[in-house]
Amino acid sequence: MSSTWGNQLKLSIFGESHGDGIGVVLDGLPSGEEIDQGEILTQMARRAPGQNTLSTARKEKDQPEILSGLFEGHTTGTPLCAMIRNQDTHSKDYSELKIHPRPGHADYTGAIRYNGYNDYRGGGHFSGRLTAPLTFSGAVCRQILKRRGILIAAHLFSVGKVKDIPFDPTKTTEKDLHTLLQAPFPVLNTDAGQAMQQEIEDARQNGDSVGGIIECIAIGLPAGIGSPMFDGIENRLSSILFGVPAVKGIEFGNGFAAASLHGSENNDDFILQGDSVRTETNRHGGILGGITTGMPLLFRAALKPTPSIFQKQKTVDLHEHTETTLTIHGRHDPCIAVRAVPVIESAAATALLDLLLEAYGYEFR
Amino acid sequence: MSSTWGNQLKLSIFGESHGDGIGVVLDGLPSGEEIDQGEILTQMARRAPGQNTLSTARKEKDQPEILSGLFEGHTTGTPLCAMIRNQDTHSKDYSELKIHPRPGHADYTGAIRYNGYNDYRGGGHFSGRLTAPLTFSGAVCRQILKRRGILIAAHLFSVGKVKDIPFDPTKTTEKDLHTLLQAPFPVLNTDAGQAMQQEIEDARQNGDSVGGIIECIAIGLPAGIGSPMFDGIENRLSSILFGVPAVKGIEFGNGFAAASLHGSENNDDFILQGDSVRTETNRHGGILGGITTGMPLLFRAALKPTPSIFQKQKTVDLHEHTETTLTIHGRHDPCIAVRAVPVIESAAATALLDLLLEAYGYEFR
Amino acid sequence: MSSTWGNQLKLSIFGESHGDGIGVVLDGLPSGEEIDQGEILTQMARRAPGQNTLSTARKEKDQPEILSGLFEGHTTGTPLCAMIRNQDTHSKDYSELKIHPRPGHADYTGAIRYNGYNDYRGGGHFSGRLTAPLTFSGAVCRQILKRRGILIAAHLFSVGKVKDIPFDPTKTTEKDLHTLLQAPFPVLNTDAGQAMQQEIEDARQNGDSVGGIIECIAIGLPAGIGSPMFDGIENRLSSILFGVPAVKGIEFGNGFAAASLHGSENNDDFILQGDSVRTETNRHGGILGGITTGMPLLFRAALKPTPSIFQKQKTVDLHEHTETTLTIHGRHDPCIAVRAVPVIESAAATALLDLLLEAYGYEFR
Amino acid sequence: MSSTWGNQLKLSIFGESHGDGIGVVLDGLPSGEEIDQGEILTQMARRAPGQNTLSTARKEKDQPEILSGLFEGHTTGTPLCAMIRNQDTHSKDYSELKIHPRPGHADYTGAIRYNGYNDYRGGGHFSGRLTAPLTFSGAVCRQILKRRGILIAAHLFSVGKVKDIPFDPTKTTEKDLHTLLQAPFPVLNTDAGQAMQQEIEDARQNGDSVGGIIECIAIGLPAGIGSPMFDGIENRLSSILFGVPAVKGIEFGNGFAAASLHGSENNDDFILQGDSVRTETNRHGGILGGITTGMPLLFRAALKPTPSIFQKQKTVDLHEHTETTLTIHGRHDPCIAVRAVPVIESAAATALLDLLLEAYGYEFR
């Protein structure tokens, strides 16, 4: 196993950064779902590189070709495969990395894990490029979820030391999310967005990079989804989210902040809102006991700064077995968190659809 | 599915807080492993309630009875089942909770998920008591890991606002961990431990509770364990760790702190240490690309404050469909993080053994 | 993995023939299902040994104790564990078998697989005794299926050279199955039953044993259950059925006989029966493309003769590494197929409930 | 789930008969395995249609394009994806089948299962064409197995009433298998082969079809592979083999014949052969207790006659809800068993590699 994920909906991602193609098989999608391919391209474009100076100079059309599972515009219910050709590859840039592993990258662990046979070019299967098929998966799943009233969106909660305003955990509306999803830069506060872009540009000019936190929300989820102890929402979301390169932490609701609070500060009182049981606050992030409460689902993912920086770093020569230094060339995002926003949403959309299929079955309408 | 976890080593946990018994089946253990039952009891005792005023007044011997899988003191390789009888149960304490769900608890979501048929007494299957079989699992797995040079230990990184000193991420030794594992209170700095105990006692006297962060380290792991994208160390550890009640966040290495750093501050240079490739620092927490680097594995889990507090709280009456108030009685830890320390270690031990069995097979010696 | 089975409903069987106890965890049962424990005992009794001279002299009450997952007479939806104590064990009978593996048994392969640490007493985890927890599982699942109009029953299709009449593949009714389930000997034709019992008695008196074929039917299944290519009904049923010791073949509908037919002889024409699409004949056994057609599901399992016979056999001495002979003592059924009838039904019931939960979700009513 | 299979080696098959492409992702292959692409084409050619009048007139080059997982001629250890374009498709032939389901086919169950959204053209995902990616998988896996001394081959055990001679269950050699694998028609006895071809030609001329049995052997497997109760060799092989369209029965060793024997006739005595423990006969088919004995692994799969026959058959009109008749046109093999021979071998090769990876880990050399 490894790049296969899911229970009722199985995701199988393949490809290497500089190989012939990358893609994904989605096995277990409900049948009869109309798929808007324009909407898929919109989502792919949100992740695609080459849009501005904030991202890698690599340009990829990221045009997925659907090989199966779609017939007359609707899902067949049998496996849907989408393939994306790799085109703008500069493999010569990477030849040094086979023997001089980049600090903070998987060059070294990949070589150990695969006995030196891993495709090291551009990070191979470890590359951020593998998030394109995951974004495709999310672009399909979120259409299916939307038809059932479930909307997912994310923003940059922080970049380096600059913070956006957080989601309103109880009152965020569909309209808020539509606005966010169409924003040119994924923040709730445009001033914060400007400052973040400056932070990133500063890092880029220093040949450096910077990390960020992505906050994601899902509204419209019914209560009662998820199963203790190990198929709860947190377990399942984290098991897919840590598959997004650079993610080093996940928290739900108050998350780490809850650890410094008292119970009286962290509990959410139950109230009635018309006929519905709700909570007055939403420090629990929409999950209690691994199960949705019906409140917005809220989580944050911490992404480390891009490890590919252009400053001289220490490394080892794996052939000569000596210490040496390395200066990385090539094309790299100074802040991977920006393009990871739709990827995090997509991982969440895929996981939530899987969880709903478990709850309601493949007859799920 | 739900309380079943694992690939090569399958864990199946059963039981409810006030039912006849709780327990665990471990399917896939390597055969021929000598199991020290005294050592199991030592680990169970670290988690057991009733030790001091800091934990619930419930007293349970937590004496696991091994029903299968052990023959002449060694694992047979076929499923090992351990059962623990519930004894000191006060079920009458809980009858109100069926209709008045406790804020921050799974009473409400459990009722929705299971259509009102969940055993609500003492939290049923959601109870912290279900961590006893998980601790048993860890107590078995860590013996098998230790025989292969792998040691796991955890401490209270923080309780409320009080912080312990962190693990040394590069130089922590076996001896350090043995000392920690035998400490009466699981901290590296005894002064911090005293302050934490005071923090907990203060919360208890206010009828309140307090959260905490647990930091866990594993030393002796070989490089090259774990598989991208979704069977990496982070994915697998988080998928079991979020099964521990009250865990709301997980981070590896620098974790969330990495998000505010530059790449030049977060990367770890590769160096040689004798024949071994190591990193000079260990901000990556022993994992790159989902795969172990051979450096200590380091992660933190955030535990929310115990939701059962003794102050009056708002809730709803699920029968009458009205808003009401609730005052919880019964026996509850004011800081669940304390007893969760061996549980977090145990979840990690179980997950790491599973990952090693994938790497080396069931012939693994 | 190994003794864990299932997707939405996970079965985890534990125990050894002469250990302290055997049992099963059922994780993923729908909540709120009333369970008739008397009915469970009825099913357990159908499988239990010691009823007559046709089965082993070992007497076990096979009284399962439910430790969890049942509350106020209904399933909670969280894991249900049942344990059965081993009582009438004669372990001294088996000590020789550690070094002199019995022909046709798993003594040799168990020793290789588990490096000599397997519990060899009475076959350990390989023992037919492990079908008791599987029967328990079936006894629970068939109550849930029955509530949804699905009935499962099996008969001895053949014992040695003696054949029963087959099920009517299109017209078998609920009443037929109720009659069969209450029959003292599980056949459709009592004369055939008499002849089978004579065949078994003859084998027993010769210190020999005899094989048999079990035919199983399930009526009331909706059309549209199962998923190609690898989660079809045949795949899933066979993957659990081969877990029943002694099963060496499985066939659906016409099965092996279909291989000698022409398409014109094996196809089933579609017809209308009122509003329903049916087939005129049922050579397909209720499954096309891995998916139920709504016709009765029909399969046969071939069970080899009990390998434990009382005639002198050749074997090897694993310590001395010499050839030797062996005369088996102990208590063994001369025809394992008789008591396997409810076991095969139970495996089918468990698998069908799992498949229905996938189709309809855990909200399945 | 559905077209995803495996534990350590995950197979994910996608595609429909008349869609844009079909293919497979193999996730979990050991790294560093040299792959001979000519050998892959040889295996694909054995399954490919259009070779002679015995098979469908559809001609497909079946040229797989490897998109990932192969670098400098060796497996990378990350997912290997192969895609095959569909080319010679006559979709107009099939338009009638959406409303007039073919007897013996999955047209009807597919429509129910997928609510009418299945791609019905050429059987869609149910088509025998989907065995091309499975054959690709086998072509890769058997190269890896061969390097470890394991060889797999199959022959037509019977076609209609014509029987080949069976494999010698104890003495079959590598050379025997090489000869068989290169035979123009896959039989051990060429006279039987001639008679079979006549049987098939007769059926074809009658607008009919005929079934067959495939017998498969694997030699060189070590003892001790497989895990009771549900991950035994029989469970795992059958769970993939029933994914091959038209398979309706599986048996191991003596299989169904064992059911009419006495234990004294079916047991295999253990003997010594030099240093090795062997059995004198091999009625157990190389498996005891679900675990390999080190004797040749032997099983048979029964394939029903191709349901697409050219005689007039009764069916229903799913739109009008009336009974009607159907005459099938299009291109169909009169005996699907012939081309299924390499497919059965391939399913077995895939399953055995998965089982070996579980036993020895991904470090498996």
JSON list of C-alpha atoms in Angstrom, two decimals, chain B residues 1-4 7-10 12-16 19-22 25 27-29 31-33 65-72 74-81 83 85 98 112-121 125-126 362-363 365, chain C residues 1-4 7-10 12-16 19-22 25 27-29 31-33 65-72 74-81 83 85 98 112-121 125-126 362-363 365:
[
{"chain": "B", "resi": 1, "resn": "MET", "atom": "CA", "xyz": [-15.40, -0.63, 10.88]},
{"chain": "B", "resi": 2, "resn": "SER", "atom": "CA", "xyz": [-14.54, 1.79, 13.65]},
{"chain": "B", "resi": 3, "resn": "SER", "atom": "CA", "xyz": [-12.62, 0.37, 16.59]},
{"chain": "B", "resi": 4, "resn": "THR", "atom": "CA", "xyz": [-10.46, -1.81, 14.39]},
{"chain": "B", "resi": 7, "resn": "ASN", "atom": "CA", "xyz": [-2.60, -3.10, 8.35]},
{"chain": "B", "resi": 8, "resn": "GLN", "atom": "CA", "xyz": [-0.31, -5.96, 9.25]},
{"chain": "B", "resi": 9, "resn": "LEU", "atom": "CA", "xyz": [-1.06, -5.80, 12.94]},
{"chain": "B", "resi": 10, "resn": "LYS", "atom": "CA", "xyz": [-4.80, -5.46, 13.48]},
{"chain": "B", "resi": 12, "resn": "SER", "atom": "CA", "xyz": [-9.73, -4.54, 17.62]},
{"chain": "B", "resi": 13, "resn": "ILE", "atom": "CA", "xyz": [-10.93, -2.81, 20.77]},
{"chain": "B", "resi": 14, "resn": "PHE", "atom": "CA", "xyz": [-14.25, -3.59, 22.38]},
{"chain": "B", "resi": 15, "resn": "GLY", "atom": "CA", "xyz": [-16.25, -2.63, 25.43]},
{"chain": "B", "resi": 16, "resn": "GLU", "atom": "CA", "xyz": [-18.21, 0.04, 27.17]},
{"chain": "B", "resi": 19, "resn": "GLY", "atom": "CA", "xyz": [-20.61, -3.06, 30.45]},
{"chain": "B", "resi": 20, "resn": "ASP", "atom": "CA", "xyz": [-19.37, -6.47, 31.51]},
{"chain": "B", "resi": 21, "resn": "GLY", "atom": "CA", "xyz": [-15.91, -6.12, 30.11]},
{"chain": "B", "resi": 22, "resn": "ILE", "atom": "CA", "xyz": [-13.54, -4.30, 27.83]},
{"chain": "B", "resi": 25, "resn": "VAL", "atom": "CA", "xyz": [-7.70, -8.47, 20.07]},
{"chain": "B", "resi": 27, "resn": "ASP", "atom": "CA", "xyz": [-4.06, -10.00, 15.29]},
{"chain": "B", "resi": 28, "resn": "GLY", "atom": "CA", "xyz": [-0.74, -10.25, 13.48]},
{"chain": "B", "resi": 29, "resn": "LEU", "atom": "CA", "xyz": [1.79, -10.13, 16.29]},
{"chain": "B", "resi": 31, "resn": "SER", "atom": "CA", "xyz": [5.28, -15.35, 16.92]},
{"chain": "B", "resi": 32, "resn": "GLY", "atom": "CA", "xyz": [7.75, -16.44, 19.55]},
{"chain": "B", "resi": 33, "resn": "GLU", "atom": "CA", "xyz": [7.91, -13.16, 21.42]},
{"chain": "B", "resi": 65, "resn": "GLU", "atom": "CA", "xyz": [-6.86, -11.71, 31.42]},
{"chain": "B", "resi": 66, "resn": "ILE", "atom": "CA", "xyz": [-5.15, -13.07, 28.32]},
{"chain": "B", "resi": 67, "resn": "LEU", "atom": "CA", "xyz": [-7.54, -15.50, 26.64]},
{"chain": "B", "resi": 68, "resn": "SER", "atom": "CA", "xyz": [-5.53, -16.52, 23.60]},
{"chain": "B", "resi": 69, "resn": "GLY", "atom": "CA", "xyz": [-2.40, -15.97, 21.59]},
{"chain": "B", "resi": 70, "resn": "LEU", "atom": "CA", "xyz": [0.05, -16.68, 24.38]},
{"chain": "B", "resi": 71, "resn": "PHE", "atom": "CA", "xyz": [1.42, -20.19, 24.92]},
{"chain": "B", "resi": 72, "resn": "GLU", "atom": "CA", "xyz": [4.18, -21.14, 27.31]},
{"chain": "B", "resi": 74, "resn": "HIS", "atom": "CA", "xyz": [5.44, -16.61, 24.12]},
{"chain": "B", "resi": 75, "resn": "THR", "atom": "CA", "xyz": [3.18, -15.18, 21.46]},
{"chain": "B", "resi": 76, "resn": "THR", "atom": "CA", "xyz": [1.76, -17.86, 19.19]},
{"chain": "B", "resi": 77, "resn": "GLY", "atom": "CA", "xyz": [1.43, -15.51, 16.21]},
{"chain": "B", "resi": 78, "resn": "THR", "atom": "CA", "xyz": [-2.34, -16.04, 16.16]},
{"chain": "B", "resi": 79, "resn": "PRO", "atom": "CA", "xyz": [-4.72, -13.48, 17.68]},
{"chain": "B", "resi": 80, "resn": "LEU", "atom": "CA", "xyz": [-4.00, -12.42, 21.24]},
{"chain": "B", "resi": 81, "resn": "CYS", "atom": "CA", "xyz": [-7.10, -11.40, 23.16]},
{"chain": "B", "resi": 83, "resn": "MET", "atom": "CA", "xyz": [-10.15, -8.96, 28.54]},
{"chain": "B", "resi": 85, "resn": "ARG", "atom": "CA", "xyz": [-13.73, -7.01, 33.68]},
{"chain": "B", "resi": 98, "resn": "LYS", "atom": "CA", "xyz": [-29.28, 10.03, 28.19]},
{"chain": "B", "resi": 112, "resn": "ILE", "atom": "CA", "xyz": [-27.48, 10.58, 16.92]},
{"chain": "B", "resi": 113, "resn": "ARG", "atom": "CA", "xyz": [-24.95, 8.14, 15.45]},
{"chain": "B", "resi": 114, "resn": "TYR", "atom": "CA", "xyz": [-26.50, 5.11, 17.11]},
{"chain": "B", "resi": 115, "resn": "ASN", "atom": "CA", "xyz": [-30.13, 6.21, 17.05]},
{"chain": "B", "resi": 116, "resn": "GLY", "atom": "CA", "xyz": [-30.34, 6.37, 20.82]},
{"chain": "B", "resi": 117, "resn": "TYR", "atom": "CA", "xyz": [-29.16, 2.81, 21.33]},
{"chain": "B", "resi": 118, "resn": "ASN", "atom": "CA", "xyz": [-25.63, 3.65, 22.49]},
{"chain": "B", "resi": 119, "resn": "ASP", "atom": "CA", "xyz": [-24.74, 2.59, 26.02]},
{"chain": "B", "resi": 120, "resn": "TYR", "atom": "CA", "xyz": [-24.66, 6.07, 27.53]},
{"chain": "B", "resi": 121, "resn": "ARG", "atom": "CA", "xyz": [-23.52, 4.93, 30.98]},
{"chain": "B", "resi": 125, "resn": "HIS", "atom": "CA", "xyz": [-17.65, 3.05, 24.16]},
{"chain": "B", "resi": 126, "resn": "PHE", "atom": "CA", "xyz": [-16.50, 6.71, 24.10]},
{"chain": "B", "resi": 362, "resn": "TYR", "atom": "CA", "xyz": [5.83, -11.31, 9.64]},
{"chain": "B", "resi": 363, "resn": "GLU", "atom": "CA", "xyz": [9.14, -13.16, 9.63]},
{"chain": "B", "resi": 365, "resn": "ARG", "atom": "CA", "xyz": [13.15, -10.81, 13.88]},
{"chain": "C", "resi": 1, "resn": "MET", "atom": "CA", "xyz": [-3.94, -9.48, 9.58]},
{"chain": "C", "resi": 2, "resn": "SER", "atom": "CA", "xyz": [-5.39, -12.97, 9.37]},
{"chain": "C", "resi": 3, "resn": "SER", "atom": "CA", "xyz": [-8.43, -13.72, 11.51]},
{"chain": "C", "resi": 4, "resn": "THR", "atom": "CA", "xyz": [-9.97, -10.32, 10.87]},
{"chain": "C", "resi": 7, "resn": "ASN", "atom": "CA", "xyz": [-15.25, -4.03, 5.19]},
{"chain": "C", "resi": 8, "resn": "GLN", "atom": "CA", "xyz": [-18.12, -2.31, 6.93]},
{"chain": "C", "resi": 9, "resn": "LEU", "atom": "CA", "xyz": [-18.73, -5.09, 9.40]},
{"chain": "C", "resi": 10, "resn": "LYS", "atom": "CA", "xyz": [-15.42, -6.27, 10.81]},
{"chain": "C", "resi": 12, "resn": "SER", "atom": "CA", "xyz": [-12.19, -10.52, 14.53]},
{"chain": "C", "resi": 13, "resn": "ILE", "atom": "CA", "xyz": [-11.95, -14.11, 15.74]},
{"chain": "C", "resi": 14, "resn": "PHE", "atom": "CA", "xyz": [-9.56, -15.18, 18.48]},
{"chain": "C", "resi": 15, "resn": "GLY", "atom": "CA", "xyz": [-8.67, -18.27, 20.42]},
{"chain": "C", "resi": 16, "resn": "GLU", "atom": "CA", "xyz": [-7.06, -21.65, 20.37]},
{"chain": "C", "resi": 19, "resn": "GLY", "atom": "CA", "xyz": [-6.49, -22.11, 25.42]},
{"chain": "C", "resi": 20, "resn": "ASP", "atom": "CA", "xyz": [-8.52, -20.23, 28.02]},
{"chain": "C", "resi": 21, "resn": "GLY", "atom": "CA", "xyz": [-11.17, -19.00, 25.68]},
{"chain": "C", "resi": 22, "resn": "ILE", "atom": "CA", "xyz": [-12.26, -18.34, 22.13]},
{"chain": "C", "resi": 25, "resn": "VAL", "atom": "CA", "xyz": [-15.54, -9.13, 18.06]},
{"chain": "C", "resi": 27, "resn": "ASP", "atom": "CA", "xyz": [-17.43, -4.20, 14.83]},
{"chain": "C", "resi": 28, "resn": "GLY", "atom": "CA", "xyz": [-19.89, -2.26, 12.69]},
{"chain": "C", "resi": 29, "resn": "LEU", "atom": "CA", "xyz": [-23.22, -3.92, 13.49]},
{"chain": "C", "resi": 31, "resn": "SER", "atom": "CA", "xyz": [-27.43, -0.15, 16.25]},
{"chain": "C", "resi": 32, "resn": "GLY", "atom": "CA", "xyz": [-30.82, -0.83, 17.78]},
{"chain": "C", "resi": 33, "resn": "GLU", "atom": "CA", "xyz": [-31.11, -4.42, 16.63]},
{"chain": "C", "resi": 65, "resn": "GLU", "atom": "CA", "xyz": [-20.82, -14.58, 27.16]},
{"chain": "C", "resi": 66, "resn": "ILE", "atom": "CA", "xyz": [-21.51, -11.22, 25.55]},
{"chain": "C", "resi": 67, "resn": "LEU", "atom": "CA", "xyz": [-19.07, -8.72, 27.02]},
{"chain": "C", "resi": 68, "resn": "SER", "atom": "CA", "xyz": [-20.00, -5.58, 25.09]},
{"chain": "C", "resi": 69, "resn": "GLY", "atom": "CA", "xyz": [-22.09, -4.11, 22.33]},
{"chain": "C", "resi": 70, "resn": "LEU", "atom": "CA", "xyz": [-25.45, -5.17, 23.71]},
{"chain": "C", "resi": 71, "resn": "PHE", "atom": "CA", "xyz": [-27.44, -2.86, 26.00]},
{"chain": "C", "resi": 72, "resn": "GLU", "atom": "CA", "xyz": [-30.98, -3.42, 27.19]},
{"chain": "C", "resi": 74, "resn": "HIS", "atom": "CA", "xyz": [-30.32, -4.23, 21.59]},
{"chain": "C", "resi": 75, "resn": "THR", "atom": "CA", "xyz": [-27.08, -3.74, 19.73]},
{"chain": "C", "resi": 76, "resn": "THR", "atom": "CA", "xyz": [-25.36, -0.50, 20.66]},
{"chain": "C", "resi": 77, "resn": "GLY", "atom": "CA", "xyz": [-23.66, -0.14, 17.29]},
{"chain": "C", "resi": 78, "resn": "THR", "atom": "CA", "xyz": [-20.24, -0.28, 18.95]},
{"chain": "C", "resi": 79, "resn": "PRO", "atom": "CA", "xyz": [-18.19, -3.51, 18.98]},
{"chain": "C", "resi": 80, "resn": "LEU", "atom": "CA", "xyz": [-19.97, -6.61, 20.24]},
{"chain": "C", "resi": 81, "resn": "CYS", "atom": "CA", "xyz": [-17.63, -9.13, 21.83]},
{"chain": "C", "resi": 83, "resn": "MET", "atom": "CA", "xyz": [-16.34, -15.01, 24.59]},
{"chain": "C", "resi": 85, "resn": "ARG", "atom": "CA", "xyz": [-14.57, -20.50, 27.76]},
{"chain": "C", "resi": 98, "resn": "LYS", "atom": "CA", "xyz": [4.33, -31.10, 18.01]},
{"chain": "C", "resi": 112, "resn": "ILE", "atom": "CA", "xyz": [6.72, -23.41, 9.91]},
{"chain": "C", "resi": 113, "resn": "ARG", "atom": "CA", "xyz": [4.54, -20.29, 9.79]},
{"chain": "C", "resi": 114, "resn": "TYR", "atom": "CA", "xyz": [4.92, -19.52, 13.48]},
{"chain": "C", "resi": 115, "resn": "ASN", "atom": "CA", "xyz": [8.46, -20.80, 13.96]},
{"chain": "C", "resi": 116, "resn": "GLY", "atom": "CA", "xyz": [7.34, -23.56, 16.29]},
{"chain": "C", "resi": 117, "resn": "TYR", "atom": "CA", "xyz": [5.52, -21.22, 18.66]},
{"chain": "C", "resi": 118, "resn": "ASN", "atom": "CA", "xyz": [2.00, -22.10, 17.55]},
{"chain": "C", "resi": 119, "resn": "ASP", "atom": "CA", "xyz": [-0.24, -23.63, 20.19]},
{"chain": "C", "resi": 120, "resn": "TYR", "atom": "CA", "xyz": [-0.34, -27.14, 18.70]},
{"chain": "C", "resi": 121, "resn": "ARG", "atom": "CA", "xyz": [-2.79, -28.54, 21.26]},
{"chain": "C", "resi": 125, "resn": "HIS", "atom": "CA", "xyz": [-6.07, -21.61, 16.18]},
{"chain": "C", "resi": 126, "resn": "PHE", "atom": "CA", "xyz": [-6.54, -23.98, 13.20]},
{"chain": "C", "resi": 362, "resn": "TYR", "atom": "CA", "xyz": [-24.73, 2.11, 8.68]},
{"chain": "C", "resi": 363, "resn": "GLU", "atom": "CA", "xyz": [-28.07, 3.90, 8.79]},
{"chain": "C", "resi": 365, "resn": "ARG", "atom": "CA", "xyz": [-32.89, -0.09, 8.46]}
]
